[in-house]
Short mmCIF file of C-alpha atoms and ligand atoms in Angstrom, two decimals:
data_model
loop_
_atom_site.label_atom_id
_atom_site.label_comp_id
_atom_site.label_asym_id
_atom_site.label_seq_id
_atom_site.Cartn_x
_atom_site.Cartn_y
_atom_site.Cartn_z
CA MET A 1 -0.02 -0.14 0.12
CA SER A 2 2.22 2.70 1.26
CA LEU A 3 5.49 2.95 -0.61
CA LEU A 4 6.79 5.50 1.88
CA LEU A 5 9.25 3.39 3.61
CA ASP A 6 10.49 1.79 0.76
CA ASN A 7 11.77 4.96 -0.79
CA GLN A 8 14.34 6.51 1.46
CA PHE A 9 15.64 9.80 1.24
CA LYS A 10 19.36 10.16 0.59
CA GLU A 11 21.74 11.32 3.28
CA LEU A 12 22.56 14.96 2.54
CA PRO A 13 26.04 16.25 1.55
CA PRO A 14 28.07 18.33 4.03
CA ASP A 15 26.79 21.63 2.49
CA LYS A 16 23.19 20.39 3.04
CA SER A 17 22.32 21.20 -0.61
CA VAL A 18 19.42 19.13 -1.86
CA ASP A 19 19.77 17.67 -5.33
CA THR A 20 16.83 18.65 -7.41
CA LYS A 21 16.41 15.38 -9.25
CA LEU A 22 17.19 13.03 -6.39
CA PHE A 23 14.53 15.12 -4.41
CA LEU A 24 11.79 14.79 -7.13
CA ASP A 25 12.27 11.44 -7.68
CA THR A 26 11.95 10.34 -4.01
CA VAL A 27 9.35 12.88 -3.11
CA SER A 28 7.12 11.73 -5.79
CA HIS A 29 6.44 8.30 -3.81
CA ILE A 30 4.95 10.38 -0.97
CA PRO A 31 1.52 11.32 -2.37
CA ALA A 32 0.68 7.37 -2.21
CA PHE A 33 1.00 7.92 1.33
CA PHE A 34 -2.48 9.83 1.49
CA ASP A 35 -4.11 6.58 0.41
CA CYS A 36 -3.36 4.95 3.55
CA LEU A 37 -5.48 7.55 5.26
CA GLY A 38 -8.22 5.58 4.18
CA SER A 39 -11.02 7.98 2.61
CA THR A 40 -10.88 8.71 -0.88
CA VAL A 41 -11.75 12.26 -0.12
CA PHE A 42 -8.20 12.53 0.97
CA SER A 43 -7.37 12.36 -2.80
CA VAL A 44 -7.86 16.34 -2.44
CA ILE A 45 -4.85 16.70 -0.39
CA LYS A 46 -2.94 14.09 -2.47
CA SER A 47 -3.83 16.17 -5.66
CA ASP A 48 -2.55 19.46 -4.03
CA ILE A 49 0.86 17.61 -3.29
CA ASN A 50 0.84 16.11 -6.64
CA GLY A 51 0.24 19.62 -8.14
CA ASN A 52 3.47 21.14 -6.16
CA ILE A 53 5.57 18.19 -7.28
CA THR A 54 4.54 18.69 -10.90
CA LYS A 55 5.20 22.37 -10.89
CA ILE A 56 8.65 22.08 -9.50
CA ARG A 57 9.47 19.15 -11.95
CA GLY A 58 8.13 21.43 -14.74
CA VAL A 59 10.72 24.03 -13.73
CA TYR A 60 13.39 21.53 -13.46
CA MET A 61 12.95 19.81 -16.76
CA LYS A 62 13.46 23.12 -18.62
CA ASP A 63 16.93 23.18 -17.85
CA PRO A 64 18.59 20.29 -15.64
CA ALA A 65 21.91 21.56 -15.85
CA LYS A 66 21.02 25.00 -14.48
CA TYR A 67 18.96 23.54 -11.71
CA VAL A 68 21.26 20.74 -10.10
CA THR A 69 19.99 21.87 -6.47
CA LEU A 70 16.76 23.47 -5.06
CA GLN A 71 18.51 26.30 -3.98
CA ASP A 72 19.56 26.81 -7.82
CA ILE A 73 15.66 27.16 -8.71
CA LEU A 74 14.75 29.46 -5.87
CA VAL A 75 17.74 32.02 -6.73
CA ALA A 76 16.94 31.69 -10.55
CA GLU A 77 13.35 32.60 -9.74
CA ARG A 78 14.45 35.45 -7.47
CA GLU A 79 16.15 36.92 -10.21
CA ALA A 80 13.48 36.13 -13.00
CA HIS A 81 10.51 37.26 -11.18
CA ALA A 82 11.73 39.97 -8.89
CA ALA A 83 8.19 41.64 -8.36
CA GLU A 84 6.28 38.57 -7.43
CA TRP A 85 8.84 36.24 -5.95
CA PRO A 86 8.64 34.38 -3.62
CA LYS A 87 4.86 33.85 -4.35
CA VAL A 88 5.60 32.44 -7.67
CA GLY A 89 6.68 29.28 -9.69
CA ALA A 90 8.57 26.37 -8.07
CA THR A 91 9.56 28.65 -5.14
CA LEU A 92 5.75 28.78 -4.10
CA ALA A 93 5.16 25.25 -4.68
CA LEU A 94 7.94 24.02 -2.83
CA MET A 95 7.04 26.66 0.01
CA TRP A 96 3.74 24.56 0.41
CA LEU A 97 5.32 21.27 -0.36
CA LYS A 98 7.67 21.44 2.43
CA ARG A 99 4.77 22.16 4.64
CA GLY A 100 2.84 19.03 3.85
CA LEU A 101 6.09 16.91 4.28
CA ARG A 102 6.72 18.48 7.65
CA PHE A 103 3.01 17.31 8.57
CA ILE A 104 3.90 13.95 7.56
CA GLN A 105 7.19 13.94 9.35
CA ILE A 106 5.85 15.10 12.41
CA LEU A 107 3.01 12.52 12.41
CA LEU A 108 5.20 9.76 11.92
CA GLN A 109 7.69 11.25 14.54
CA SER A 110 4.96 11.40 16.99
CA LEU A 111 3.89 7.87 16.44
CA ALA A 112 7.43 6.71 16.84
CA ASP A 113 7.85 8.61 20.08
CA GLY A 114 4.74 6.74 21.11
CA ASP A 115 2.75 9.88 21.94
CA ARG A 116 -0.78 8.63 22.37
CA ASP A 117 -4.07 9.23 24.20
CA GLU A 118 -4.01 6.83 27.07
CA ASN A 119 -8.01 6.75 26.81
CA ASN A 120 -7.85 5.86 23.38
CA PRO A 121 -4.69 4.29 22.61
CA ASN A 122 -6.00 3.10 19.09
CA LEU A 123 -6.68 6.78 18.09
CA ILE A 124 -4.11 8.86 16.13
CA GLN A 125 -5.96 12.19 16.32
CA VAL A 126 -3.54 13.30 18.99
CA ASN A 127 -0.64 12.55 16.68
CA VAL A 128 -2.34 14.11 13.54
CA THR A 129 -3.58 17.29 15.69
CA LYS A 130 0.31 17.79 16.71
CA ALA A 131 1.27 17.64 13.09
CA TYR A 132 -1.43 19.74 12.04
CA GLN A 133 -0.54 22.58 14.71
CA GLU A 134 3.02 22.58 14.00
CA ALA A 135 3.24 22.25 10.39
CA LEU A 136 -0.15 23.74 8.91
CA LYS A 137 -2.56 25.53 11.05
CA LYS A 138 -1.12 28.91 11.05
CA TYR A 139 -1.18 29.04 7.21
CA HIS A 140 -5.01 28.05 7.18
CA GLY A 141 -7.67 30.61 7.70
CA TRP A 142 -10.67 29.66 9.97
CA PHE A 143 -12.56 27.79 7.25
CA VAL A 144 -9.90 25.45 6.44
CA GLN A 145 -9.12 24.85 9.82
CA ARG A 146 -12.78 23.99 10.32
CA ILE A 147 -12.53 21.44 7.39
CA PHE A 148 -9.33 19.97 9.13
CA GLN A 149 -11.47 19.34 12.11
CA ALA A 150 -14.05 17.73 10.37
CA ALA A 151 -11.48 15.65 8.55
CA LEU A 152 -9.74 14.68 11.60
CA HIS A 153 -12.82 12.37 12.41
CA ALA A 154 -11.94 10.32 9.28
CA ALA A 155 -8.26 9.73 10.53
CA PRO A 156 -7.63 5.73 10.63
CA TYR A 157 -7.09 3.73 13.71
CA ARG A 158 -3.48 3.59 14.75
CA SER A 159 -3.23 -0.24 14.12
CA ASN A 160 -4.73 0.19 10.71
CA PHE A 161 -2.57 3.02 9.84
CA LEU A 162 0.86 1.08 10.79
CA LYS A 163 -0.44 -1.87 8.81
CA ALA A 164 -1.00 0.28 5.77
CA LEU A 165 2.45 1.75 6.31
CA SER A 166 3.85 -1.84 6.10
CA LYS A 167 2.06 -2.15 2.82
CA GLY A 168 -0.87 -4.28 4.51
CA GLU A 169 1.64 -6.93 5.73
CA GLU A 170 1.15 -8.41 9.26
CA VAL A 171 4.36 -6.53 10.70
CA LYS A 172 5.04 -6.38 14.37
CA GLU A 173 4.36 -2.93 15.56
CA GLU A 174 7.76 -2.50 17.11
CA ASP A 175 9.13 -3.42 13.48
CA CYS A 176 7.13 -0.99 11.71
CA LEU A 177 8.09 1.77 13.91
CA ALA A 178 11.52 0.84 13.64
CA ASN A 179 11.21 1.17 9.90
CA VAL A 180 9.48 4.69 10.51
CA ARG A 181 12.37 5.67 12.56
CA GLN A 182 14.98 4.68 9.87
CA PHE A 183 13.03 6.50 7.34
CA LEU A 184 12.88 9.52 9.32
CA VAL A 185 16.66 10.18 9.54
CA ASN A 186 17.35 11.36 6.16
CA TYR A 187 13.89 12.56 5.56
CA THR A 188 13.74 15.08 8.57
CA ALA A 189 17.44 16.21 7.72
CA THR A 190 16.08 17.05 4.13
CA ILE A 191 13.24 18.83 5.23
CA ASP A 192 15.17 20.73 7.70
CA ALA A 193 17.59 21.81 4.85
CA ILE A 194 14.73 22.99 2.93
CA TYR A 195 13.43 25.13 5.90
CA ASP A 196 16.90 26.70 6.38
CA MET A 197 17.20 27.49 2.85
CA TYR A 198 13.54 29.41 2.95
CA THR A 199 14.81 31.14 5.88
CA ASP A 200 18.21 32.10 4.60
CA LEU A 201 16.95 33.14 1.08
CA ASN A 202 14.14 35.22 3.11
CA ALA A 203 11.56 33.23 0.93
CA GLU A 204 9.11 32.09 3.59
CA LEU A 205 5.67 33.76 3.58
CA ASP A 206 2.98 33.46 6.17
CA TYR A 207 -0.21 34.39 4.53
CA THR A 208 -3.20 32.08 5.05
CA VAL A 209 -5.64 30.15 2.56
CA MET B 1 -17.29 37.57 -11.94
CA SER B 2 -19.83 34.85 -12.71
CA LEU B 3 -20.41 34.56 -16.38
CA LEU B 4 -23.33 32.21 -15.29
CA LEU B 5 -26.33 34.45 -16.83
CA ASP B 6 -24.42 35.58 -19.76
CA ASN B 7 -24.03 32.04 -21.27
CA GLN B 8 -27.90 30.80 -21.40
CA PHE B 9 -28.44 27.33 -22.26
CA LYS B 10 -30.36 26.92 -25.76
CA GLU B 11 -34.08 25.47 -25.86
CA LEU B 12 -34.19 21.59 -26.42
CA PRO B 13 -35.62 20.50 -29.51
CA PRO B 14 -38.95 18.30 -29.21
CA ASP B 15 -37.32 15.13 -28.76
CA LYS B 16 -35.29 16.62 -25.76
CA SER B 17 -31.89 15.45 -26.94
CA VAL B 18 -29.02 17.27 -25.86
CA ASP B 19 -26.60 18.29 -28.37
CA THR B 20 -23.20 17.49 -27.14
CA LYS B 21 -21.09 20.29 -28.49
CA LEU B 22 -23.52 22.96 -27.61
CA PHE B 23 -23.93 21.46 -24.07
CA LEU B 24 -20.17 21.28 -23.31
CA ASP B 25 -19.51 24.76 -24.84
CA THR B 26 -22.24 26.27 -22.47
CA VAL B 27 -21.41 24.17 -19.51
CA SER B 28 -17.77 25.15 -19.51
CA HIS B 29 -18.79 28.42 -18.03
CA ILE B 30 -20.31 26.95 -14.97
CA PRO B 31 -17.11 26.01 -12.93
CA ALA B 32 -16.53 30.12 -12.63
CA PHE B 33 -19.70 29.87 -10.67
CA PHE B 34 -17.88 28.66 -7.92
CA ASP B 35 -15.62 31.53 -7.64
CA CYS B 36 -18.70 33.64 -6.46
CA LEU B 37 -18.90 31.46 -3.41
CA GLY B 38 -15.96 33.49 -2.35
CA SER B 39 -13.33 31.42 -0.62
CA THR B 40 -10.72 29.88 -2.81
CA VAL B 41 -11.15 26.28 -1.03
CA PHE B 42 -14.44 25.90 -3.38
CA SER B 43 -11.56 25.32 -6.01
CA VAL B 44 -11.87 21.74 -4.93
CA ILE B 45 -15.28 21.71 -6.11
CA LYS B 46 -14.40 23.60 -9.22
CA SER B 47 -11.86 21.22 -10.23
CA ASP B 48 -14.06 18.04 -9.69
CA ILE B 49 -16.39 19.76 -12.10
CA ASN B 50 -13.86 20.77 -14.51
CA GLY B 51 -12.75 17.13 -14.37
CA ASN B 52 -16.00 15.90 -15.40
CA ILE B 53 -16.36 18.41 -18.34
CA THR B 54 -12.79 17.45 -19.45
CA LYS B 55 -13.68 13.69 -19.48
CA ILE B 56 -16.83 14.31 -21.39
CA ARG B 57 -15.26 16.51 -24.06
CA GLY B 58 -12.19 13.87 -24.45
CA VAL B 59 -14.59 11.25 -25.33
CA TYR B 60 -16.65 13.62 -27.52
CA MET B 61 -13.60 14.82 -29.53
CA LYS B 62 -12.31 11.26 -30.33
CA ASP B 63 -15.50 11.21 -32.69
CA PRO B 64 -17.73 14.43 -33.05
CA ALA B 65 -19.74 12.98 -35.84
CA LYS B 66 -20.57 9.82 -33.83
CA TYR B 67 -21.28 11.44 -30.50
CA VAL B 68 -23.79 14.31 -31.70
CA THR B 69 -25.98 13.90 -28.65
CA LEU B 70 -25.17 12.98 -24.98
CA GLN B 71 -27.33 9.95 -25.67
CA ASP B 72 -25.04 8.97 -28.46
CA ILE B 73 -22.18 8.70 -26.08
CA LEU B 74 -23.97 6.86 -23.41
CA VAL B 75 -25.17 4.21 -25.70
CA ALA B 76 -21.69 3.80 -27.09
CA GLU B 77 -20.18 3.35 -23.83
CA ARG B 78 -22.67 0.78 -22.75
CA GLU B 79 -21.53 -1.09 -25.72
CA ALA B 80 -17.93 -0.80 -25.53
CA HIS B 81 -17.70 -1.36 -21.76
CA ALA B 82 -20.36 -3.66 -20.86
CA ALA B 83 -18.93 -4.99 -17.68
CA GLU B 84 -18.16 -1.88 -15.96
CA TRP B 85 -21.01 0.36 -17.41
CA PRO B 86 -22.51 2.81 -16.19
CA LYS B 87 -19.48 3.25 -13.71
CA VAL B 88 -16.97 4.40 -16.39
CA GLY B 89 -16.05 6.94 -19.05
CA ALA B 90 -18.18 10.12 -19.86
CA THR B 91 -21.29 8.30 -18.51
CA LEU B 92 -19.69 8.23 -15.07
CA ALA B 93 -18.35 11.97 -15.59
CA LEU B 94 -22.08 13.06 -16.78
CA MET B 95 -23.80 11.17 -13.84
CA TRP B 96 -21.57 13.23 -11.19
CA LEU B 97 -21.76 16.66 -13.23
CA LYS B 98 -25.50 16.52 -13.48
CA ARG B 99 -25.55 16.42 -9.69
CA GLY B 100 -23.48 19.39 -9.39
CA LEU B 101 -25.59 21.09 -12.05
CA ARG B 102 -28.72 20.12 -10.27
CA PHE B 103 -27.29 21.48 -7.11
CA ILE B 104 -26.74 24.95 -8.66
CA GLN B 105 -30.08 24.66 -10.21
CA ILE B 106 -32.02 24.21 -6.99
CA LEU B 107 -29.92 26.82 -5.32
CA LEU B 108 -30.99 29.53 -7.72
CA GLN B 109 -34.47 28.51 -7.93
CA SER B 110 -34.77 28.52 -4.10
CA LEU B 111 -33.27 32.17 -4.28
CA ALA B 112 -35.58 32.96 -7.12
CA ASP B 113 -38.55 31.62 -5.31
CA GLY B 114 -37.82 33.72 -2.14
CA ASP B 115 -37.10 30.97 0.38
CA ARG B 116 -35.45 32.63 3.10
CA ASP B 117 -34.75 32.31 6.95
CA GLU B 118 -36.72 35.44 8.01
CA ASN B 119 -34.58 35.58 11.15
CA ASN B 120 -31.36 35.74 8.93
CA PRO B 121 -32.66 37.17 5.90
CA ASN B 122 -29.13 37.88 4.27
CA LEU B 123 -28.11 34.22 4.91
CA ILE B 124 -28.32 31.60 2.08
CA GLN B 125 -27.80 28.56 4.25
CA VAL B 126 -31.36 27.65 3.87
CA ASN B 127 -31.06 27.79 0.36
CA VAL B 128 -27.82 25.87 -0.11
CA THR B 129 -29.06 23.24 2.26
CA LYS B 130 -32.02 22.68 0.34
CA ALA B 131 -29.95 22.12 -2.70
CA TYR B 132 -27.54 19.89 -0.98
CA GLN B 133 -30.38 17.79 0.50
CA GLU B 134 -32.19 17.22 -3.15
CA ALA B 135 -28.90 16.88 -5.32
CA LEU B 136 -26.11 15.53 -3.62
CA LYS B 137 -26.44 14.21 -0.04
CA LYS B 138 -27.52 10.85 -0.65
CA TYR B 139 -24.40 10.36 -2.66
CA HIS B 140 -22.04 11.36 -0.02
CA GLY B 141 -21.22 9.31 2.93
CA TRP B 142 -21.14 10.63 6.51
CA PHE B 143 -17.36 12.20 6.04
CA VAL B 144 -18.10 14.25 2.87
CA GLN B 145 -21.46 15.44 4.45
CA ARG B 146 -19.57 16.57 7.43
CA ILE B 147 -17.37 18.50 5.19
CA PHE B 148 -20.17 19.95 3.52
CA GLN B 149 -21.50 20.98 7.09
CA ALA B 150 -18.23 22.54 7.75
CA ALA B 151 -17.99 24.37 4.32
CA LEU B 152 -21.74 25.69 4.74
CA HIS B 153 -20.11 28.12 7.21
CA ALA B 154 -18.29 29.77 4.37
CA ALA B 155 -21.40 30.29 2.26
CA PRO B 156 -21.26 34.00 1.17
CA TYR B 157 -24.17 36.64 2.15
CA ARG B 158 -27.07 36.78 0.08
CA SER B 159 -26.42 40.29 -1.18
CA ASN B 160 -22.92 39.53 -2.10
CA PHE B 161 -23.80 36.42 -3.87
CA LEU B 162 -26.23 38.05 -6.06
CA LYS B 163 -23.87 40.89 -6.76
CA ALA B 164 -21.37 38.35 -7.70
CA LEU B 165 -23.97 36.67 -10.02
CA SER B 166 -24.28 40.30 -11.62
CA LYS B 167 -20.57 40.43 -12.09
CA GLY B 168 -19.99 42.80 -9.25
CA GLU B 169 -22.30 45.55 -11.09
CA GLU B 170 -24.89 47.33 -8.69
CA VAL B 171 -27.86 45.72 -10.26
CA LYS B 172 -31.13 45.86 -8.15
CA GLU B 173 -32.03 42.68 -6.31
CA GLU B 174 -35.27 42.24 -8.49
CA ASP B 175 -33.39 42.80 -11.73
CA CYS B 176 -30.88 40.11 -10.89
CA LEU B 177 -33.47 37.47 -9.85
CA ALA B 178 -35.20 38.36 -13.10
CA ASN B 179 -32.22 37.20 -14.95
CA VAL B 180 -31.70 34.07 -12.81
CA ARG B 181 -35.37 33.00 -13.51
CA GLN B 182 -34.75 33.64 -17.33
CA PHE B 183 -31.60 31.65 -17.00
CA LEU B 184 -33.23 28.79 -15.11
CA VAL B 185 -35.76 27.95 -17.94
CA ASN B 186 -33.68 26.46 -20.56
CA TYR B 187 -30.95 25.20 -17.77
CA THR B 188 -33.57 23.25 -16.13
CA ALA B 189 -35.00 21.83 -19.15
CA THR B 190 -31.57 20.48 -20.10
CA ILE B 191 -30.68 18.99 -16.76
CA ASP B 192 -34.27 17.52 -16.50
CA ALA B 193 -33.37 15.94 -19.86
CA ILE B 194 -30.21 14.42 -18.72
CA TYR B 195 -31.80 12.96 -15.49
CA ASP B 196 -34.68 11.46 -17.57
CA MET B 197 -31.91 10.10 -20.08
CA TYR B 198 -30.30 8.38 -16.99
CA THR B 199 -33.38 6.79 -15.72
CA ASP B 200 -34.36 5.65 -19.30
CA LEU B 201 -30.97 4.27 -19.89
CA ASN B 202 -31.02 2.55 -16.47
CA ALA B 203 -27.54 4.50 -16.07
CA GLU B 204 -28.01 5.76 -12.65
CA LEU B 205 -26.00 4.51 -9.73
CA ASP B 206 -26.36 5.47 -6.10
CA TYR B 207 -22.99 4.60 -4.40
CA THR B 208 -21.68 6.97 -2.07
CA VAL B 209 -18.43 8.57 -1.88
C1 EIS C 301 -19.80 18.66 -1.00
C2 EIS C 301 -19.18 19.60 0.04
C3 EIS C 301 -17.72 20.16 -0.35
C4 EIS C 301 -17.59 21.40 0.33
C5 EIS C 301 -16.12 22.07 -0.16
C6 EIS C 301 -15.02 21.28 0.51
C7 EIS C 301 -13.87 22.16 0.54
C8 EIS C 301 -12.56 21.41 1.05
C9 EIS C 301 -11.29 22.16 1.11
C10 EIS C 301 -10.30 21.35 1.59
C11 EIS C 301 -8.89 21.87 1.60
C12 EIS C 301 -7.75 20.96 1.11
C13 EIS C 301 -6.38 21.46 1.54
C14 EIS C 301 -5.79 22.26 0.43
C15 EIS C 301 -5.40 23.51 0.67
C16 EIS C 301 -4.62 24.40 0.00
O1 EIS C 301 -5.40 25.67 -0.39
C17 EIS C 301 -3.18 24.74 0.46
C18 EIS C 301 -2.53 25.95 -0.38
O2 EIS C 301 -2.25 25.42 -1.66
C19 EIS C 301 -1.38 25.98 -2.14
O3 EIS C 301 -1.60 27.32 -2.73
C20 EIS C 301 -0.99 28.01 -3.60
C21 EIS C 301 -1.47 29.40 -3.79
O4 EIS C 301 -1.69 30.24 -2.54
C22 EIS C 301 -0.63 27.41 -4.83
O5 EIS C 301 -1.62 27.33 -5.38
C23 EIS C 301 -0.09 26.08 -4.48
O6 EIS C 301 0.33 25.11 -5.63
S1 EIS C 301 1.31 25.36 -6.79
O7 EIS C 301 2.04 24.18 -6.81
O8 EIS C 301 0.50 25.82 -7.90
O9 EIS C 301 2.20 26.64 -6.07
C24 EIS C 301 -0.99 25.25 -3.56
O10 EIS C 301 -0.21 23.94 -3.12
N1 EIS C 301 -2.50 23.81 0.61
C25 EIS C 301 -2.07 23.24 1.72
O11 EIS C 301 -2.42 23.72 2.84
C26 EIS C 301 -1.35 21.90 1.78
C27 EIS C 301 -2.10 20.97 2.64
C28 EIS C 301 -1.12 19.66 2.97
C29 EIS C 301 -1.93 18.88 3.52
C30 EIS C 301 -1.25 17.71 4.61
C31 EIS C 301 -2.05 16.74 5.19
C32 EIS C 301 -3.33 17.05 6.10
C33 EIS C 301 -4.05 15.90 6.44
C34 EIS C 301 -5.16 16.02 7.36
C35 EIS C 301 -5.73 14.67 7.58
C36 EIS C 301 -6.87 14.71 8.65
C1 EIS C 302 -5.90 20.33 5.83
C2 EIS C 302 -7.49 19.86 6.16
C3 EIS C 302 -7.80 18.83 4.95
C4 EIS C 302 -8.61 17.97 5.14
C5 EIS C 302 -9.09 17.17 3.90
C6 EIS C 302 -10.25 17.79 3.24
C7 EIS C 302 -11.06 16.86 2.43
C8 EIS C 302 -12.11 17.55 1.58
C9 EIS C 302 -12.91 16.80 0.70
C10 EIS C 302 -13.84 17.44 -0.19
C11 EIS C 302 -14.78 16.82 -0.91
C12 EIS C 302 -15.13 17.66 -2.10
C13 EIS C 302 -16.28 17.34 -3.01
C14 EIS C 302 -15.83 16.21 -4.19
C15 EIS C 302 -16.52 15.08 -4.04
C16 EIS C 302 -16.17 14.08 -5.21
O1 EIS C 302 -15.69 12.89 -4.37
C17 EIS C 302 -17.42 13.85 -5.71
C18 EIS C 302 -17.34 12.44 -6.67
O2 EIS C 302 -16.61 12.57 -7.52
C19 EIS C 302 -16.64 11.67 -8.76
O3 EIS C 302 -16.25 10.48 -8.36
C20 EIS C 302 -16.33 9.74 -9.31
C21 EIS C 302 -15.59 8.34 -8.94
O4 EIS C 302 -16.68 7.80 -8.01
C22 EIS C 302 -15.35 10.15 -10.64
O5 EIS C 302 -13.76 10.12 -10.36
C23 EIS C 302 -15.94 11.45 -10.91
O6 EIS C 302 -14.82 12.06 -12.02
S1 EIS C 302 -14.93 11.48 -13.49
O7 EIS C 302 -15.09 12.76 -14.29
O8 EIS C 302 -13.52 11.10 -13.51
O9 EIS C 302 -15.72 10.69 -13.87
C24 EIS C 302 -16.00 12.35 -10.01
O10 EIS C 302 -16.62 13.86 -10.15
N1 EIS C 302 -18.20 14.65 -6.29
C25 EIS C 302 -19.29 15.36 -6.11
O11 EIS C 302 -20.07 15.18 -4.98
C26 EIS C 302 -19.67 16.58 -6.98
C27 EIS C 302 -19.66 17.67 -5.86
C28 EIS C 302 -20.23 19.05 -6.44
C29 EIS C 302 -20.27 19.95 -5.41
C30 EIS C 302 -21.74 20.95 -5.70
C31 EIS C 302 -21.56 22.09 -4.83
C32 EIS C 302 -21.46 22.07 -3.34
C33 EIS C 302 -21.29 23.32 -2.83
C34 EIS C 302 -21.07 23.45 -1.35
C35 EIS C 302 -21.09 24.89 -0.87
C36 EIS C 302 -21.15 25.26 0.54
#
């Protein structure tokens, strides 16, 4: 089901630059993650994220030799679209994509850390809410926040979610969480590097949708 | 803003057949209607409806001479995809599209009829809810119904909605509603004809999403 854990991110080089092609190839497996949330309506989120990836890939493909790293893209777009930047092109797409990736990261980390509601140990609302608050909430107006509250009720059970992460195989919970922890190492480092890049280039925006 | 009232549907011929090209050309102005609901998150619905139209147009373009009427498409697909039909191709896309069109029809009709919540005369929740209950609710599972409830709070004020229907011009409410009534004549007849066609061909499904 989820190919998430099968497609590990690569270790970053010492300068923390993110190789565009490697990033795109690995991140394109992420949207399938939303299938393991169960309901087909999560396809809305899947297609938002897919749209971000398509936008970034479109820019990259125009000149792969020029856009070797993600930073190359942001810097080139800053020059080309001075007036609108950073609310433009792949810079905007990656700005949102990284938030979705951060949401997934925090959700998985929270599960791996064993955060849970002791009264409802098989629910993941507490983990999903934590991820939402840290990664997305401040970029959502009251309306989308309300949609999130409604969507939260459709979150899968913890056991089903972990099973889906293991492609539906009966894996021991501890083994699945060990895989998650392994996955998180380079995944988290990559996302952190992208966030740092947005800070360094002063490319982050905080408007709400 | 909304080009809805500028793009009138044509009167149907006596046999109530719907010309595919005319239908597609007129209906392609409908998605812009969702812009006048205000919030950008309604773009989710807009793109669902756009997807339906694109799917039908794709089938039509393969052989315009063969698919002169919408019924021609359904009958051809019934033969070509006996096993899956009607949950396939343009038949499925039009099945859903007509529900979105019916939603809009009932909403506009209810406004034209003067249905309103006397305690909150400038709210259209009562009209939107009526349209939802009659056109869509039975095809939505509890989760999407819940999303609808949340979305309902983002419905625009009646005065703003009517203004948007008049492309932002200051038109007298009665003049705007007269335009709506005019628009509804052929629009309603076209949707009724499509519903009748689904009944006659036994092409209607009632699964929920
Ligand atoms: C019948 C009733 C129907 C009622 C109507 C329903 C309306 C439903 C609305 C659902 C909202 C879905 C979430 C999508 C939100 C998106 O609006 C935002 C911003 O999206 C960005 O916007 C930019 C412009 O500002 C560019 O277009 C970006 O595009 S660009 O590539 O062109 O530059 C685009 O990604 N993305 C986001 O907030 C990212 C969301 C990531 C989500 C992560 C997981 C959350 C999981 C929750 C699980 C419980
Ligand atoms: C950060 C938090 C994020 C949380 C996650 C949020 C999730 C949000 C989910 C929003 C749901 C949006 C509504 C879309 C619903 C759609 O699922 C349905 C069925 O859609 C159909 O499905 C078929 C397969 O079964 C084919 O794919 C059709 O596609 S095909 O062309 O390929 O055959 C497709 O249209 N369309 C519908 O129900 C139609 C909806 C029309 C709506 C009319 C107006 C309602 C206005 C309400 C105003 C108040």
